[in-house]
Coordinates of N, CA and C in Angstrom, one line a residue:
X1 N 73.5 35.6 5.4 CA 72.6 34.5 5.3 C 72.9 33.4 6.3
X2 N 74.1 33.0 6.2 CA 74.9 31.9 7.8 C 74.2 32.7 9.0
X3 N 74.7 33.7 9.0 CA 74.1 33.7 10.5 C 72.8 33.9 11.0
X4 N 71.9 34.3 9.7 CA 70.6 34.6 9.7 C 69.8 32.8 10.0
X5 N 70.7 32.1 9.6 CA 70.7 30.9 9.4 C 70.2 29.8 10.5
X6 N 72.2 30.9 11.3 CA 72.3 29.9 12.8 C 71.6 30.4 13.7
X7 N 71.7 31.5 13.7 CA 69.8 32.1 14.6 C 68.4 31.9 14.5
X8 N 68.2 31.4 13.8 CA 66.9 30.5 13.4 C 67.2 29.4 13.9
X9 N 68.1 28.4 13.6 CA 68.2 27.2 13.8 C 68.7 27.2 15.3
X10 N 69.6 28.3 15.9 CA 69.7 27.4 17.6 C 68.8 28.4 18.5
X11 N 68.1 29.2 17.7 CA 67.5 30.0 18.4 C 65.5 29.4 18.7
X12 N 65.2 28.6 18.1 CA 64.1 27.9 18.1 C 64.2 26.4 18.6
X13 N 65.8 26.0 19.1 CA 66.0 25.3 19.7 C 66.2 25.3 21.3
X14 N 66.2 26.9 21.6 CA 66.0 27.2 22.7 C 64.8 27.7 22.8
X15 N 64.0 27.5 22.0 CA 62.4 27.8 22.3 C 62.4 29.8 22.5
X16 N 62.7 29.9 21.0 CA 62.6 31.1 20.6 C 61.4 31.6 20.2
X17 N 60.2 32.6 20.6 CA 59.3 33.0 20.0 C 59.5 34.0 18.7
X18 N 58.8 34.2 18.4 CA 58.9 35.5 17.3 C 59.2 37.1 18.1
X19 N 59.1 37.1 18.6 CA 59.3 38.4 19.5 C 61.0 38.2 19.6
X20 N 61.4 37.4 20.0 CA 62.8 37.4 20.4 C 63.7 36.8 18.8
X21 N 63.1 36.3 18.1 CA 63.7 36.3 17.2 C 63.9 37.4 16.1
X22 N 62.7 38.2 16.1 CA 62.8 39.0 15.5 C 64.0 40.5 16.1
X23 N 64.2 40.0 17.5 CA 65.0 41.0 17.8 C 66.2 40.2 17.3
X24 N 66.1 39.1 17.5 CA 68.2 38.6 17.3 C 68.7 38.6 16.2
X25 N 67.1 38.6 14.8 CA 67.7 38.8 13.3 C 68.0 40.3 13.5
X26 N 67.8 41.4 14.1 CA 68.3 42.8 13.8 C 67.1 43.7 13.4
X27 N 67.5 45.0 13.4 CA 67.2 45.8 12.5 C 66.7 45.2 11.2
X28 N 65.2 45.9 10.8 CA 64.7 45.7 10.0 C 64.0 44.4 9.1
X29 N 64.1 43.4 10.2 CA 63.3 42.0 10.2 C 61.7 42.5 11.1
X30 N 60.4 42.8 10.2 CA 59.2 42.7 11.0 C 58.8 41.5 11.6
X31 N 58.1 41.9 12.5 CA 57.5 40.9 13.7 C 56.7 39.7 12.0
X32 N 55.8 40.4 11.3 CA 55.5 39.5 10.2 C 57.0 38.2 9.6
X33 N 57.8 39.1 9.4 CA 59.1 38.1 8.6 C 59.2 37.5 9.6
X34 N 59.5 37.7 10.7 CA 60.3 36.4 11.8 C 58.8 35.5 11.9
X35 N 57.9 36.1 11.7 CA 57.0 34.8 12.0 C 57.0 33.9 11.3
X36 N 56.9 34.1 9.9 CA 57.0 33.8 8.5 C 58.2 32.7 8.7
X37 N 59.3 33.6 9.1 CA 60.9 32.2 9.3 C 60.1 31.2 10.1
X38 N 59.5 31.7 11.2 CA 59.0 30.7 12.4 C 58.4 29.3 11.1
X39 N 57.6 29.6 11.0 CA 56.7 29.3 10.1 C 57.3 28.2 8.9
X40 N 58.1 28.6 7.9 CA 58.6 28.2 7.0 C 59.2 27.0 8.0
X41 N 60.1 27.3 9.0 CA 61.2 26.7 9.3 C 60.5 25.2 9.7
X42 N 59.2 25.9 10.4 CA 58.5 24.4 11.2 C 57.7 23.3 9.7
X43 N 57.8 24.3 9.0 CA 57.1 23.6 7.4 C 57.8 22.6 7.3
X44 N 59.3 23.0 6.9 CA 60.5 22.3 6.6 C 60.8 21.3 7.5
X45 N 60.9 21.4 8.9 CA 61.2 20.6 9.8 C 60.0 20.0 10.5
X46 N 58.9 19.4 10.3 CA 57.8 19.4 10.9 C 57.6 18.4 11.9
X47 N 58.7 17.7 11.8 CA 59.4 16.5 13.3 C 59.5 17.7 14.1
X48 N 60.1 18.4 14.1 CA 61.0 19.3 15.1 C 59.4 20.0 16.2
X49 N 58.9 20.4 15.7 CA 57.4 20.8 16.1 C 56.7 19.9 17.1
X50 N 56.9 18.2 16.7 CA 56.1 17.5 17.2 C 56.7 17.1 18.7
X51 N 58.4 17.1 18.1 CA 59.3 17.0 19.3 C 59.2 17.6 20.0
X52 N 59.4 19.2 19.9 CA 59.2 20.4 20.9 C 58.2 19.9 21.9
X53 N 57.0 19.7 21.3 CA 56.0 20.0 22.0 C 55.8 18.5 22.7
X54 N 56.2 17.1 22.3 CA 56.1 16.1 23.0 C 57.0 16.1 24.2
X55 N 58.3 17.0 23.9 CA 59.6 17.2 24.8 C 59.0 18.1 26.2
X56 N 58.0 18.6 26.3 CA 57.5 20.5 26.9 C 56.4 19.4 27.5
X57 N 55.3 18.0 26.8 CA 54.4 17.7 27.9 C 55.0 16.2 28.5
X58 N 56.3 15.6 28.2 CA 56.8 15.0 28.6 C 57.8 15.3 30.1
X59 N 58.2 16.3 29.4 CA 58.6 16.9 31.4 C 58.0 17.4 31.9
X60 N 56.8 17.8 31.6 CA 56.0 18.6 33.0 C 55.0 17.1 33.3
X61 N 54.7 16.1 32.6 CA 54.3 15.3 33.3 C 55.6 14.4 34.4
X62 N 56.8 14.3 34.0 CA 57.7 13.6 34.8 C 58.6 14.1 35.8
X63 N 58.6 15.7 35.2 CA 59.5 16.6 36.0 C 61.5 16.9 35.4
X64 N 61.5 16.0 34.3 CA 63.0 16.1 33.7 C 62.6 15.6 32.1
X65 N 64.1 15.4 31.4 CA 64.4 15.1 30.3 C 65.3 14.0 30.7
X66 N 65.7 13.5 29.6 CA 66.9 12.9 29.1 C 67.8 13.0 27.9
X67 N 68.9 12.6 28.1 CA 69.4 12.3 26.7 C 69.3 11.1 26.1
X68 N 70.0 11.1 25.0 CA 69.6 9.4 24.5 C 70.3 8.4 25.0
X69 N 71.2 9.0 25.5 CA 72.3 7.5 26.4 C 71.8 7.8 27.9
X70 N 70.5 8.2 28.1 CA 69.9 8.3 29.5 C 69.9 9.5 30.5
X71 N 71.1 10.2 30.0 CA 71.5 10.9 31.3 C 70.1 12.5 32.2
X72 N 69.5 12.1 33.1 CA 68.4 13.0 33.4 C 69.0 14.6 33.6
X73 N 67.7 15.8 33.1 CA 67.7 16.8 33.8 C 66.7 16.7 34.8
X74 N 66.3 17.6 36.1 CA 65.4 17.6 36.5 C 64.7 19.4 36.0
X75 N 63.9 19.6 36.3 CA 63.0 21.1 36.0 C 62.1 21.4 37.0
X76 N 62.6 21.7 38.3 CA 61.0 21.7 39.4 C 60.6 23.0 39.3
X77 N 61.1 23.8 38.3 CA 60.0 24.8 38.0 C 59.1 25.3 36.8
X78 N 59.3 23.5 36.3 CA 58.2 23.3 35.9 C 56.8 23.2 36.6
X79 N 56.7 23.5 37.8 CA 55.5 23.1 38.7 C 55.4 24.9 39.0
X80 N 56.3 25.5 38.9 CA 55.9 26.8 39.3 C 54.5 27.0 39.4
X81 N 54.1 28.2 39.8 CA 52.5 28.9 40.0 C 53.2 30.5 38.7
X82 N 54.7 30.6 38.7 CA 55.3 31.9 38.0 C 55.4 31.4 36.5
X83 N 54.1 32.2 35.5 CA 54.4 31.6 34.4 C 55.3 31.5 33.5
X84 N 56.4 32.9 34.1 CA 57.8 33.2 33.5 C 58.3 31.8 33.4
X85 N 58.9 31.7 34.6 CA 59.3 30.2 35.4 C 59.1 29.2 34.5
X86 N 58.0 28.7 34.1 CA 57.7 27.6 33.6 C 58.1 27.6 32.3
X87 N 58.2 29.3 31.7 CA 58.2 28.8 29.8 C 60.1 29.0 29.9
X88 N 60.4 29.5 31.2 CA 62.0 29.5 30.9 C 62.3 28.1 31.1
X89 N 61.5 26.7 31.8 CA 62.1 26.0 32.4 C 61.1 24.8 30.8
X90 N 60.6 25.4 30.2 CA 60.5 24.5 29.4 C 60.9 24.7 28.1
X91 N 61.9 26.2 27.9 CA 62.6 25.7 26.8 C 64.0 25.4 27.4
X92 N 64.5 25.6 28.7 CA 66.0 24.8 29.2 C 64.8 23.0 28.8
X93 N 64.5 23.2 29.1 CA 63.7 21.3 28.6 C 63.9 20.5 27.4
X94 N 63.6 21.8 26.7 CA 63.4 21.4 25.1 C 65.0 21.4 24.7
X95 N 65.9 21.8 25.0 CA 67.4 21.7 24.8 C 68.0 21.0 25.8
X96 N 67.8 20.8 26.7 CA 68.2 19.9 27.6 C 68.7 18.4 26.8
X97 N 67.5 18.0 25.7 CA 68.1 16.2 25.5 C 69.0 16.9 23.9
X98 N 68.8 17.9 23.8 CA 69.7 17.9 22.5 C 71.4 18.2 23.0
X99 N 71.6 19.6 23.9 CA 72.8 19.7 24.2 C 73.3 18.5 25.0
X100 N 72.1 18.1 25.7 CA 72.9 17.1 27.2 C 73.4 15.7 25.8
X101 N 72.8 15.5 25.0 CA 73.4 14.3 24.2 C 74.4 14.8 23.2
X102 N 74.8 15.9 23.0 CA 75.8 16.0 22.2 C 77.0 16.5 23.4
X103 N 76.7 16.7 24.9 CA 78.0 16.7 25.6 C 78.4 15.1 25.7
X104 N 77.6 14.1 26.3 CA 77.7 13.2 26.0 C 78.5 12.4 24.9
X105 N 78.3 12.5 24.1 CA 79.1 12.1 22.6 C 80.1 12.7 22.9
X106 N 80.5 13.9 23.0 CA 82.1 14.2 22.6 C 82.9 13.9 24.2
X107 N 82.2 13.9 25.3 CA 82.9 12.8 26.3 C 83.1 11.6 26.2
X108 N 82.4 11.0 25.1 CA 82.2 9.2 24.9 C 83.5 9.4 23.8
X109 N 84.0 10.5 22.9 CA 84.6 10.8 21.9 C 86.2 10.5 22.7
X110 N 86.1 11.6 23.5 CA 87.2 11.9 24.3 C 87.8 10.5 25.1
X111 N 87.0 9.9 25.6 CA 87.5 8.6 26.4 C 88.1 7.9 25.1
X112 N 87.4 7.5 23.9 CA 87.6 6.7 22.5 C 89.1 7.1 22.0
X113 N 89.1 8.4 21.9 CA 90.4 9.1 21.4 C 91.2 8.8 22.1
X114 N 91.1 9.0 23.3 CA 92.2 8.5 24.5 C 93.0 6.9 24.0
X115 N 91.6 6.2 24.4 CA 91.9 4.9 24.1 C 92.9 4.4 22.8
X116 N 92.6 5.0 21.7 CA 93.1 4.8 20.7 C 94.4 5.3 20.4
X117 N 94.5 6.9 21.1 CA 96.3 6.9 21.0 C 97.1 6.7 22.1
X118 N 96.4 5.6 23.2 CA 97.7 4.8 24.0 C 97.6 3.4 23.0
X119 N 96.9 3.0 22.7 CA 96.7 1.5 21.7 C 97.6 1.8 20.8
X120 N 97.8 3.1 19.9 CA 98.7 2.9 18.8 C 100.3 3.9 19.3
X121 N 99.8 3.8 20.9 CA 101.7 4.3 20.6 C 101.5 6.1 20.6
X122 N 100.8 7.1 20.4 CA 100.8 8.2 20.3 C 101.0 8.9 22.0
X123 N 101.0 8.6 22.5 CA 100.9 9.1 23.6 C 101.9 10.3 23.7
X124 N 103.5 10.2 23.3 CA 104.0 11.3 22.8 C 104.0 12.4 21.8
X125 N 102.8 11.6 20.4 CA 103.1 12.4 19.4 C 101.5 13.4 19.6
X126 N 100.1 13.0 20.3 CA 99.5 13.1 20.4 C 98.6 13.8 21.5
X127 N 98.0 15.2 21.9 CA 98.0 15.4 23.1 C 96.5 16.7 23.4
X128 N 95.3 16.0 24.0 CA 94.6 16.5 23.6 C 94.7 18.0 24.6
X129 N 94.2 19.3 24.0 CA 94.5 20.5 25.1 C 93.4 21.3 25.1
X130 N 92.4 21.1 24.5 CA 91.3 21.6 24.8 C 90.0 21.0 24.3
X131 N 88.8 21.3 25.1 CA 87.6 20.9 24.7 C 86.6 21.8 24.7
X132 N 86.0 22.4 23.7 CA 85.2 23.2 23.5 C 83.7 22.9 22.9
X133 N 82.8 23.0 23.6 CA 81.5 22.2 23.1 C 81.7 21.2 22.3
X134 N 81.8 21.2 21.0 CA 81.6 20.0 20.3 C 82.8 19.7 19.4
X135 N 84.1 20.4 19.9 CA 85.4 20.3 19.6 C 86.2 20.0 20.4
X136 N 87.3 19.2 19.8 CA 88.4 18.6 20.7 C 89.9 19.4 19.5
X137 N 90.9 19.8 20.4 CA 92.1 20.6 19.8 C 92.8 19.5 20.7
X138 N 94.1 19.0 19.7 CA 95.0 18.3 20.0 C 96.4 18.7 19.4
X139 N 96.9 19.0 20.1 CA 98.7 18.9 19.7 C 99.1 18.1 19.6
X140 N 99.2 18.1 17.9 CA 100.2 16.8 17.5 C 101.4 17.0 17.0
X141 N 102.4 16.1 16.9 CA 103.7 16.2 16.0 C 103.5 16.6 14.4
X142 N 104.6 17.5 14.2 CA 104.1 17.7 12.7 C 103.8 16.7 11.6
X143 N 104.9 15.6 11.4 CA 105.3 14.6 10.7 C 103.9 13.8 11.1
X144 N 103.2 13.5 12.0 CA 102.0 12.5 12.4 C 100.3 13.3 11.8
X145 N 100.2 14.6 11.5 CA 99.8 15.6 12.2 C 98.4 14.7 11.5
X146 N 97.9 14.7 9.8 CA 97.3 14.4 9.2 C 96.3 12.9 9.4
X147 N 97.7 11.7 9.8 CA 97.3 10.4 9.7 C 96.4 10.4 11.4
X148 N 97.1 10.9 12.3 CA 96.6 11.2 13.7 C 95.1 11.8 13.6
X149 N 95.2 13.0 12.9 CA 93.9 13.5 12.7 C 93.2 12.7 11.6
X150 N 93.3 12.3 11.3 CA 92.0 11.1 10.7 C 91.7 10.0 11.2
X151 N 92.3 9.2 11.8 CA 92.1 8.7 13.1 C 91.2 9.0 13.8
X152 N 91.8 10.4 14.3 CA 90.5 10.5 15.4 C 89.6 11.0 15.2
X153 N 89.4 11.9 13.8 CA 88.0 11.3 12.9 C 87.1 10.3 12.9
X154 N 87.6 9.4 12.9 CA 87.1 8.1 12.5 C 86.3 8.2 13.8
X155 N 87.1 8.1 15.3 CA 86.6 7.7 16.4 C 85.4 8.5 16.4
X156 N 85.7 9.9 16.4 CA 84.4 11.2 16.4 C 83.3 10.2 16.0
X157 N 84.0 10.1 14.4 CA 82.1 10.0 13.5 C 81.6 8.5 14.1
X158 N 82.1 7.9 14.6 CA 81.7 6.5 15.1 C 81.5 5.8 16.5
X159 N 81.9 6.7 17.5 CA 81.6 7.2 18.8 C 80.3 6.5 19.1
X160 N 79.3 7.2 18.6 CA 77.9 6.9 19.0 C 77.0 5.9 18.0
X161 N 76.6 4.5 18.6 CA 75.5 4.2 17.5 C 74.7 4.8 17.2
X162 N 74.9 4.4 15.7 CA 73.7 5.4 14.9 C 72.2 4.9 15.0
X163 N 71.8 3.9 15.9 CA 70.2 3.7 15.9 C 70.4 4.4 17.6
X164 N 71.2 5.1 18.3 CA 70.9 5.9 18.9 C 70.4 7.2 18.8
X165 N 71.4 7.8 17.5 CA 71.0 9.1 16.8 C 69.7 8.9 15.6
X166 N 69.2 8.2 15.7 CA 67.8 7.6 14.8 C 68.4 7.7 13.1
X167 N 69.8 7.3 13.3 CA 70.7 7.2 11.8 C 70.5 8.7 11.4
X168 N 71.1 9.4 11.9 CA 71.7 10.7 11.9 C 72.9 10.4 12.0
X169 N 73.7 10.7 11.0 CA 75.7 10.5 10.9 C 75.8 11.8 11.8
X170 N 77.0 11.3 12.3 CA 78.1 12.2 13.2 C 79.3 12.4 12.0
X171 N 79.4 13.8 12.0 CA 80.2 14.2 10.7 C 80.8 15.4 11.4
X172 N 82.5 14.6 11.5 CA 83.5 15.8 12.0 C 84.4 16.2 11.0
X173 N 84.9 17.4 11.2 CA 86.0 17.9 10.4 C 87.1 18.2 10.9
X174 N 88.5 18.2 10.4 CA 89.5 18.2 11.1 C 90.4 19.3 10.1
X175 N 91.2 20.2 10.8 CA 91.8 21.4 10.6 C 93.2 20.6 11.1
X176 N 94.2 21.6 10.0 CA 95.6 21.5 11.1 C 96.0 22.5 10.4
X177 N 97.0 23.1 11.6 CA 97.8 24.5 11.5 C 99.2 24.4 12.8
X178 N 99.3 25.5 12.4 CA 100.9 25.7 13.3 C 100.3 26.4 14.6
X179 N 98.9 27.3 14.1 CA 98.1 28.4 14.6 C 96.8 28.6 14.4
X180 N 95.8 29.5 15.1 CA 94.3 29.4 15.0 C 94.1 29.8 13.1
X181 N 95.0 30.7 13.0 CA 95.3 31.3 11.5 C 95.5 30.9 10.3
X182 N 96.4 30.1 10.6 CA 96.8 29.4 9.9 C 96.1 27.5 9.5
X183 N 95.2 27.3 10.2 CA 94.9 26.2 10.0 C 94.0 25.8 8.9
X184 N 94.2 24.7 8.2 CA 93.6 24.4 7.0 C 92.6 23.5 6.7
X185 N 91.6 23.1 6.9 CA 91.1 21.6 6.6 C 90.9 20.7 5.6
X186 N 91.2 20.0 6.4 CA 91.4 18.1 5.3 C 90.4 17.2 5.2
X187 N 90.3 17.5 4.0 CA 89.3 17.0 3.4 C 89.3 15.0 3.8
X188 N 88.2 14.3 3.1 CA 88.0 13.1 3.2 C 88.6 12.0 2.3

């Protein structure tokens, strides 16, 4: 059901038709049921519809997107004469201000984090080593591991004004482990 879930949801975010959704739910989803999800999903979310399609005549009139803290794409094949061209270049469009503002955030995240463990002195105990779309992995000291990681909780969920995300909370979770295996998460 999760993943039947997250294929609906990031898959109509890339400007998924029913044809291609119904291939990514699998075996034995009819072209009727994926429409049906299509359908239900746009019932439920009936902003998301108005967006798509305000997102799809707002760049082909200007030629880009943005994100919410500004940053442009451009799309000049949006002007194509190839109609392939145009519906590939207007669902990179339609995801363009969602991904391009959530890279955003966790780079606004990452500078914040920073700031925050030279300000309190972590610089030794604290050490970020990777960044993965909408995740940051830090090596921390054991003895710190918990107080450290809520912390930079805090920074995550507060990162971005919320009358930028139209009061949509940023809501991170934080794991710790010795190993990918072993890691546990901590609650609020």
């Amino acid at each position: 059901m999760r993943r039947r879930a997250k294929v609906i949801n990031f898959g109509i975010l890339y400007g998924m038709g029913v044809n291609a959704l119904r291939s990514a739910l699998g075996e034995g989803v009819s072209r009727e049921e994926a429409a049906r999800f299509l359908s239900e999903y746009f019932k439920n979310f009936s902003g998301l519809e108005r967006f798509i399609e305000k997102t799809k005549a707002d760049a082909a009139r200007k030629g880009f997107t943005e994100t919410l803290f500004g940053r442009r794409r451009y799309f000049p094949a949006l002007k194509s004469a190839l109609p392939n061209l145009v519906a590939q270049a207007e669902r990179m469009a339609i995801n363009a201000p969602i991904q391009g503002t959530q890279s955003d955030i966790i780079k606004l995240a990452m500078v914040e984090a920073d700031t925050l463990i030279e300000k309190k002195g972590w610089r030794e105990k604290a050490r970020l080593i990777l960044q993965v779309h909408d995740e940051l992995v830090y090596e921390v000291d054991t003895d710190d591991a918990e107080g450290i990681a809520r912390a930079l909780r805090q920074v995550m969920e507060e990162v971005a004004p919320k009358k930028e995300l139209f009061n949509v909370p940023i809501v991170a979770e934080i794991a710790i482990g010795n190993n990918w295996g072993d890691t546990k998460r901590i609650g609020r």
